[in-house]
GROMACS .gro file of C-alpha atoms in nm:
model
  263
    1MET     CA    1   2.914   7.397  11.833
    2LYS     CA    2   2.924   7.776  11.806
    3CYS     CA    3   3.250   7.954  11.711
    4ALA     CA    4   3.412   8.125  12.012
    5PHE     CA    5   3.512   8.422  11.794
    6GLY     CA    6   3.271   8.659  11.640
    7LYS     CA    7   3.308   8.830  11.305
    8ALA     CA    8   3.438   9.146  11.476
    9ASP     CA    9   3.698   8.948  11.658
   10ILE     CA   10   3.824   8.799  11.330
   11LEU     CA   11   3.832   9.139  11.168
   12THR     CA   12   4.028   9.277  11.458
   13THR     CA   13   4.275   8.989  11.446
   14VAL     CA   14   4.323   9.040  11.070
   15SER     CA   15   4.366   9.413  11.114
   16ASN     CA   16   4.624   9.361  11.385
   17THR     CA   17   4.813   9.107  11.176
   18LEU     CA   18   4.817   9.346  10.878
   19THR     CA   19   4.944   9.633  11.109
   20GLN     CA   20   5.224   9.407  11.233
   21LEU     CA   21   5.317   9.314  10.873
   22LYS     CA   22   5.330   9.684  10.781
   23ASP     CA   23   5.544   9.756  11.084
   24SER     CA   24   5.774   9.469  10.988
   25GLU     CA   25   5.800   9.600  10.634
   26SER     CA   26   5.877   9.944  10.773
   27ILE     CA   27   6.158   9.803  10.994
   28ILE     CA   28   6.300   9.600  10.703
   29ALA     CA   29   6.289   9.906  10.475
   30GLN     CA   30   6.468  10.106  10.748
   31VAL     CA   31   6.736   9.837  10.794
   32LEU     CA   32   6.782   9.817  10.415
   33SER     CA   33   6.814  10.196  10.400
   34GLU     CA   34   7.079  10.200  10.671
   35VAL     CA   35   7.269   9.914  10.501
   36THR     CA   36   7.266  10.112  10.173
   37THR     CA   37   7.390  10.424  10.356
   38LYS     CA   38   7.675  10.231  10.524
   39THR     CA   39   7.765  10.064  10.185
   40ASN     CA   40   7.779  10.406  10.026
   41ILE     CA   41   8.003  10.534  10.303
   42ILE     CA   42   8.241  10.238  10.269
   43ASP     CA   43   8.250  10.290   9.893
   44LYS     CA   44   8.334  10.657   9.952
   45LEU     CA   45   8.605  10.570  10.203
   46VAL     CA   46   8.759  10.320   9.954
   47LEU     CA   47   8.767  10.593   9.685
   48GLU     CA   48   8.917  10.844   9.923
   49ASN     CA   49   9.180  10.588  10.026
   50GLU     CA   50   9.276  10.532   9.665
   51GLN     CA   51   9.284  10.908   9.606
   52LEU     CA   52   9.505  10.957   9.915
   53LYS     CA   53   9.746  10.694   9.784
   54HIS     CA   54   9.765  10.870   9.453
   55ASN     CA   55   9.813  11.208   9.627
   56VAL     CA   56  10.094  11.064   9.839
   57GLN     CA   57  10.274  10.931   9.534
   58GLU     CA   58  10.235  11.275   9.363
   59LEU     CA   59  10.357  11.455   9.670
   60ASN     CA   60  10.660  11.229   9.692
   61LEU     CA   61  10.749  11.299   9.333
   62ARG     CA   62  10.705  11.674   9.377
   63LEU     CA   63  10.897  11.667   9.704
   64LYS     CA   64  11.187  11.485   9.540
   65SER     CA   65  11.188  11.740   9.257
   66VAL     CA   66  11.191  12.023   9.510
   67ILE     CA   67  11.472  11.877   9.715
   68ASP     CA   68  11.667  11.801   9.392
   69ASP     CA   69  11.634  12.173   9.304
   70LYS     CA   70  11.757  12.258   9.649
   71MET     CA   71  12.062  12.046   9.592
   72LYS     CA   72  12.128  12.220   9.259
   73ILE     CA   73  12.096  12.555   9.433
   74SER     CA   74  12.348  12.466   9.701
   75VAL     CA   75  12.582  12.252   9.494
   76SER     CA   76  12.843  12.529   9.464
   77LEU     CA   77  12.821  12.625   9.835
   78ASP     CA   78  13.043  12.489  10.111
   79ASN     CA   79  12.913  12.252  10.375
   80LYS     CA   80  12.802  12.529  10.609
   81LYS     CA   81  12.592  12.694  10.343
   82ASP     CA   82  12.451  12.359  10.226
   83GLU     CA   83  12.327  12.300  10.581
   84GLN     CA   84  12.170  12.646  10.595
   85ALA     CA   85  11.988  12.572  10.267
   86ASN     CA   86  11.849  12.262  10.431
   87ILE     CA   87  11.741  12.473  10.726
   88LEU     CA   88  11.558  12.703  10.487
   89ALA     CA   89  11.351  12.406  10.369
   90GLN     CA   90  11.285  12.296  10.730
   91ASN     CA   91  11.175  12.648  10.833
   92VAL     CA   92  10.927  12.667  10.554
   93PHE     CA   93  10.768  12.330  10.626
   94THR     CA   94  10.763  12.398  11.000
   95ALA     CA   95  10.585  12.726  10.942
   96PHE     CA   96  10.310  12.562  10.743
   97HIS     CA   97  10.282  12.271  10.992
   98THR     CA   98  10.254  12.507  11.292
   99GLU     CA   99  10.001  12.737  11.119
  100VAL     CA  100   9.762  12.451  11.040
  101ASP     CA  101   9.796  12.291  11.387
  102PHE     CA  102   9.723  12.629  11.545
  103ALA     CA  103   9.420  12.672  11.319
  104ASN     CA  104   9.286  12.332  11.413
  105GLN     CA  105   9.312  12.416  11.779
  106ARG     CA  106   9.142  12.758  11.735
  107ILE     CA  107   8.847  12.585  11.556
  108LEU     CA  108   8.805  12.318  11.825
  109ASP     CA  109   8.841  12.575  12.110
  110SER     CA  110   8.578  12.798  11.957
  111ILE     CA  111   8.322  12.513  11.944
  112PHE     CA  112   8.413  12.310  12.252
  113SER     CA  113   8.553  12.580  12.480
  114ASP     CA  114   8.470  12.387  12.797
  115GLU     CA  115   8.643  12.067  12.687
  116LYS     CA  116   9.000  11.994  12.796
  117THR     CA  117   9.050  11.718  12.538
  118PHE     CA  118   8.890  11.641  12.200
  119ASP     CA  119   8.794  11.315  12.042
  120ASP     CA  120   9.007  11.221  11.737
  121SER     CA  121   8.695  11.199  11.525
  122LEU     CA  122   8.637  11.578  11.574
  123LEU     CA  123   8.987  11.661  11.453
  124LYS     CA  124   8.935  11.432  11.154
  125GLU     CA  125   8.618  11.616  11.061
  126VAL     CA  126   8.801  11.953  11.078
  127ARG     CA  127   9.084  11.809  10.861
  128SER     CA  128   8.833  11.663  10.618
  129ALA     CA  129   8.665  12.004  10.566
  130ARG     CA  130   8.997  12.178  10.530
  131LYS     CA  131   9.120  11.925  10.267
  132LEU     CA  132   8.800  11.982  10.070
  133TYR     CA  133   8.869  12.355  10.028
  134SER     CA  134   9.247  12.392  10.072
  135GLY     CA  135   9.317  12.256   9.724
  136LYS     CA  136   9.130  12.547   9.558
  137SER     CA  137   9.370  12.776   9.380
  138THR     CA  138   9.248  13.097   9.544
  139THR     CA  139   9.262  12.947   9.900
  140ARG     CA  140   9.595  12.787   9.830
  141GLU     CA  141   9.770  13.096   9.687
  142LYS     CA  142   9.637  13.320   9.964
  143GLN     CA  143   9.742  13.087  10.248
  144ILE     CA  144  10.074  13.015  10.099
  145GLU     CA  145  10.156  13.385  10.057
  146LYS     CA  146  10.045  13.469  10.411
  147ILE     CA  147  10.249  13.194  10.573
  148LEU     CA  148  10.561  13.275  10.375
  149GLN     CA  149  10.535  13.637  10.477
  150SER     CA  150  10.509  13.538  10.844
  151ILE     CA  151  10.842  13.348  10.848
  152GLN     CA  152  11.118  13.533  11.036
  153TRP     CA  153  11.437  13.434  10.853
  154SER     CA  154  11.770  13.430  11.036
  155LYS     CA  155  12.047  13.664  10.911
  156GLU     CA  156  12.236  13.365  10.773
  157ILE     CA  157  11.934  13.246  10.572
  158ASN     CA  158  11.862  13.599  10.448
  159ARG     CA  159  12.227  13.622  10.336
  160ILE     CA  160  12.199  13.289  10.143
  161ILE     CA  161  11.872  13.392   9.979
  162SER     CA  162  12.024  13.720   9.869
  163GLU     CA  163  12.327  13.549   9.719
  164ARG     CA  164  12.120  13.330   9.480
  165PRO     CA  165  11.960  13.451   9.156
  166GLU     CA  166  11.624  13.608   9.248
  167THR     CA  167  11.417  13.403   9.002
  168LEU     CA  168  11.579  13.074   9.104
  169ILE     CA  169  11.521  13.120   9.477
  170LYS     CA  170  11.168  13.241   9.421
  171THR     CA  171  11.087  12.933   9.215
  172PHE     CA  172  11.235  12.713   9.482
  173LEU     CA  173  11.039  12.874   9.767
  174ALA     CA  174  10.718  12.875   9.567
  175GLU     CA  175  10.748  12.500   9.492
  176LEU     CA  176  10.850  12.411   9.847
  177ALA     CA  177  10.566  12.618   9.992
  178ASP     CA  178  10.310  12.455   9.760
  179VAL     CA  179  10.424  12.104   9.849
  180SER     CA  180  10.426  12.190  10.226
  181TRP     CA  181  10.069  12.317  10.205
  182LEU     CA  182   9.952  12.006  10.033
  183MET     CA  183  10.120  11.787  10.291
  184VAL     CA  184   9.989  11.958  10.599
  185THR     CA  185   9.634  11.984  10.464
  186SER     CA  186   9.619  11.615  10.369
  187ASN     CA  187   9.391  11.387  10.569
  188PRO     CA  188   9.588  11.239  10.746
  189PRO     CA  189   9.858  11.504  10.724
  190LEU     CA  190  10.215  11.426  10.621
  191ILE     CA  191  10.530  11.554  10.782
  192LEU     CA  192  10.894  11.599  10.694
  193ASN     CA  193  11.118  11.459  10.964
  194PHE     CA  194  11.439  11.660  11.010
  195ASP     CA  195  11.460  11.589  11.380
  196VAL     CA  196  11.738  11.336  11.390
  197LYS     CA  197  12.044  11.563  11.368
  198GLY     CA  198  12.283  11.495  11.653
  199LYS     CA  199  12.121  11.172  11.745
  200GLU     CA  200  12.294  10.835  11.750
  201TYR     CA  201  12.243  10.640  11.425
  202THR     CA  202  12.058  10.353  11.594
  203ALA     CA  203  11.841  10.075  11.441
  204ARG     CA  204  11.532  10.292  11.502
  205ILE     CA  205  11.670  10.576  11.294
  206LYS     CA  206  11.798  10.331  11.028
  207GLU     CA  207  11.436  10.226  10.977
  208ARG     CA  208  11.358  10.574  10.831
  209PHE     CA  209  11.700  10.709  10.717
  210VAL     CA  210  11.978  10.561  10.507
  211GLU     CA  211  12.332  10.677  10.537
  212CYS     CA  212  12.486  10.870  10.247
  213GLY     CA  213  12.842  10.986  10.208
  214THR     CA  214  13.028  11.306  10.134
  215SER     CA  215  13.319  11.352   9.891
  216GLU     CA  216  13.481  11.599  10.139
  217ALA     CA  217  13.666  11.532  10.459
  218ILE     CA  218  13.469  11.586  10.779
  219SER     CA  219  13.668  11.790  11.025
  220HIS     CA  220  13.632  12.040  11.303
  221CYS     CA  221  13.273  11.927  11.378
  222LYS     CA  222  13.120  11.901  11.725
  223CYS     CA  223  12.943  11.576  11.641
  224GLU     CA  224  13.024  11.245  11.813
  225PRO     CA  225  13.124  10.948  11.599
  226GLY     CA  226  12.827  10.731  11.502
  227HIS     CA  227  12.584  11.028  11.538
  228VAL     CA  228  12.394  11.209  11.265
  229LEU     CA  229  12.597  11.504  11.135
  230LEU     CA  230  12.352  11.632  10.873
  231VAL     CA  231  12.005  11.551  10.740
  232ALA     CA  232  12.063  11.561  10.361
  233TRP     CA  233  11.709  11.445  10.282
  234PRO     CA  234  11.415  11.444  10.524
  235SER     CA  235  11.194  11.132  10.558
  236VAL     CA  236  10.823  11.168  10.463
  237GLU     CA  237  10.613  11.035  10.745
  238LEU     CA  238  10.264  11.022  10.890
  239GLU     CA  239  10.215  11.229  11.207
  240ASN     CA  240  10.273  11.084  11.560
  241ASN     CA  241  10.520  10.823  11.434
  242LYS     CA  242  10.244  10.618  11.279
  243GLY     CA  243  10.465  10.515  10.984
  244TYR     CA  244  10.676  10.645  10.704
  245LEU     CA  245  10.625  10.675  10.329
  246THR     CA  246  10.974  10.767  10.202
  247LYS     CA  247  11.309  10.716  10.376
  248GLY     CA  248  11.538  11.012  10.426
  249GLU     CA  249  11.918  11.033  10.400
  250VAL     CA  250  12.168  11.139  10.659
  251VAL     CA  251  12.543  11.196  10.686
  252VAL     CA  252  12.679  11.010  10.985
  253MET     CA  253  12.995  11.119  11.163
  254PRO     CA  254  13.263  10.854  11.093
  255ASN     CA  255  13.450  10.689  11.381
  256GLU     CA  256  13.780  10.856  11.271
  257ILE     CA  257  13.792  11.237  11.240
  258ASN     CA  258  13.899  11.357  10.892
  259ASN     CA  259  13.793  11.019  10.752
  260LYS     CA  260  13.705  11.080  10.389
  261MET     CA  261  13.375  10.923  10.279
  262THR     CA  262  13.280  10.881   9.916
  263ILE     CA  263  12.934  10.877   9.756
   0.00000   0.00000   0.00000
């Protein structure tokens, strides 16, 4: 009985089989390459996450130091001046936060001018690029100086600044500006929450602010009992109410006017 396949057919079959094997090896190599790439990305994200945690801890320590300095600056002032010193800190951080948000929008608008909304991943890429370069000393110093010069201080704040020793207030502003820049250029960015003044001290606010006392009587204030009279220490939070890192402190209006609270 003669073989149904000739030598040429056998060679063709072998050749096709070898080609299929090579194609399979190529696919396997491609899959392995993609797996390696994904693994490297995951490793990089893990390292970035650890670095972010370290940066957050460092920022919290620096922020506490800055606010402590603010308290020292205002310790001899009356309640009104102490509140204005707190407003000074809020104005500085708000200026930095607003500037970076506006810069983000300008970048996205210039690239995707026809889009009404942007995917979150695009914003993350912009923030990632900014974080990479914002920590450089030249960039940092230039941006900090520019933003500080753009702030329009109120007459009351200008008066408070002028009343303090020049070197002390300059040191305070420099430290506060530096911390603010690092916070708003983090990825994800961090915020200082001052926005609870005048609000009722409910369970939701208690999650992020603890009540502190004052050694002086509270009188002649247009604040309802049980509402936040003053933010003594802002909370450090992630944007869009995604969580908080450090609780703040607030003075709450007591139920009885002129009630003296102690620390």
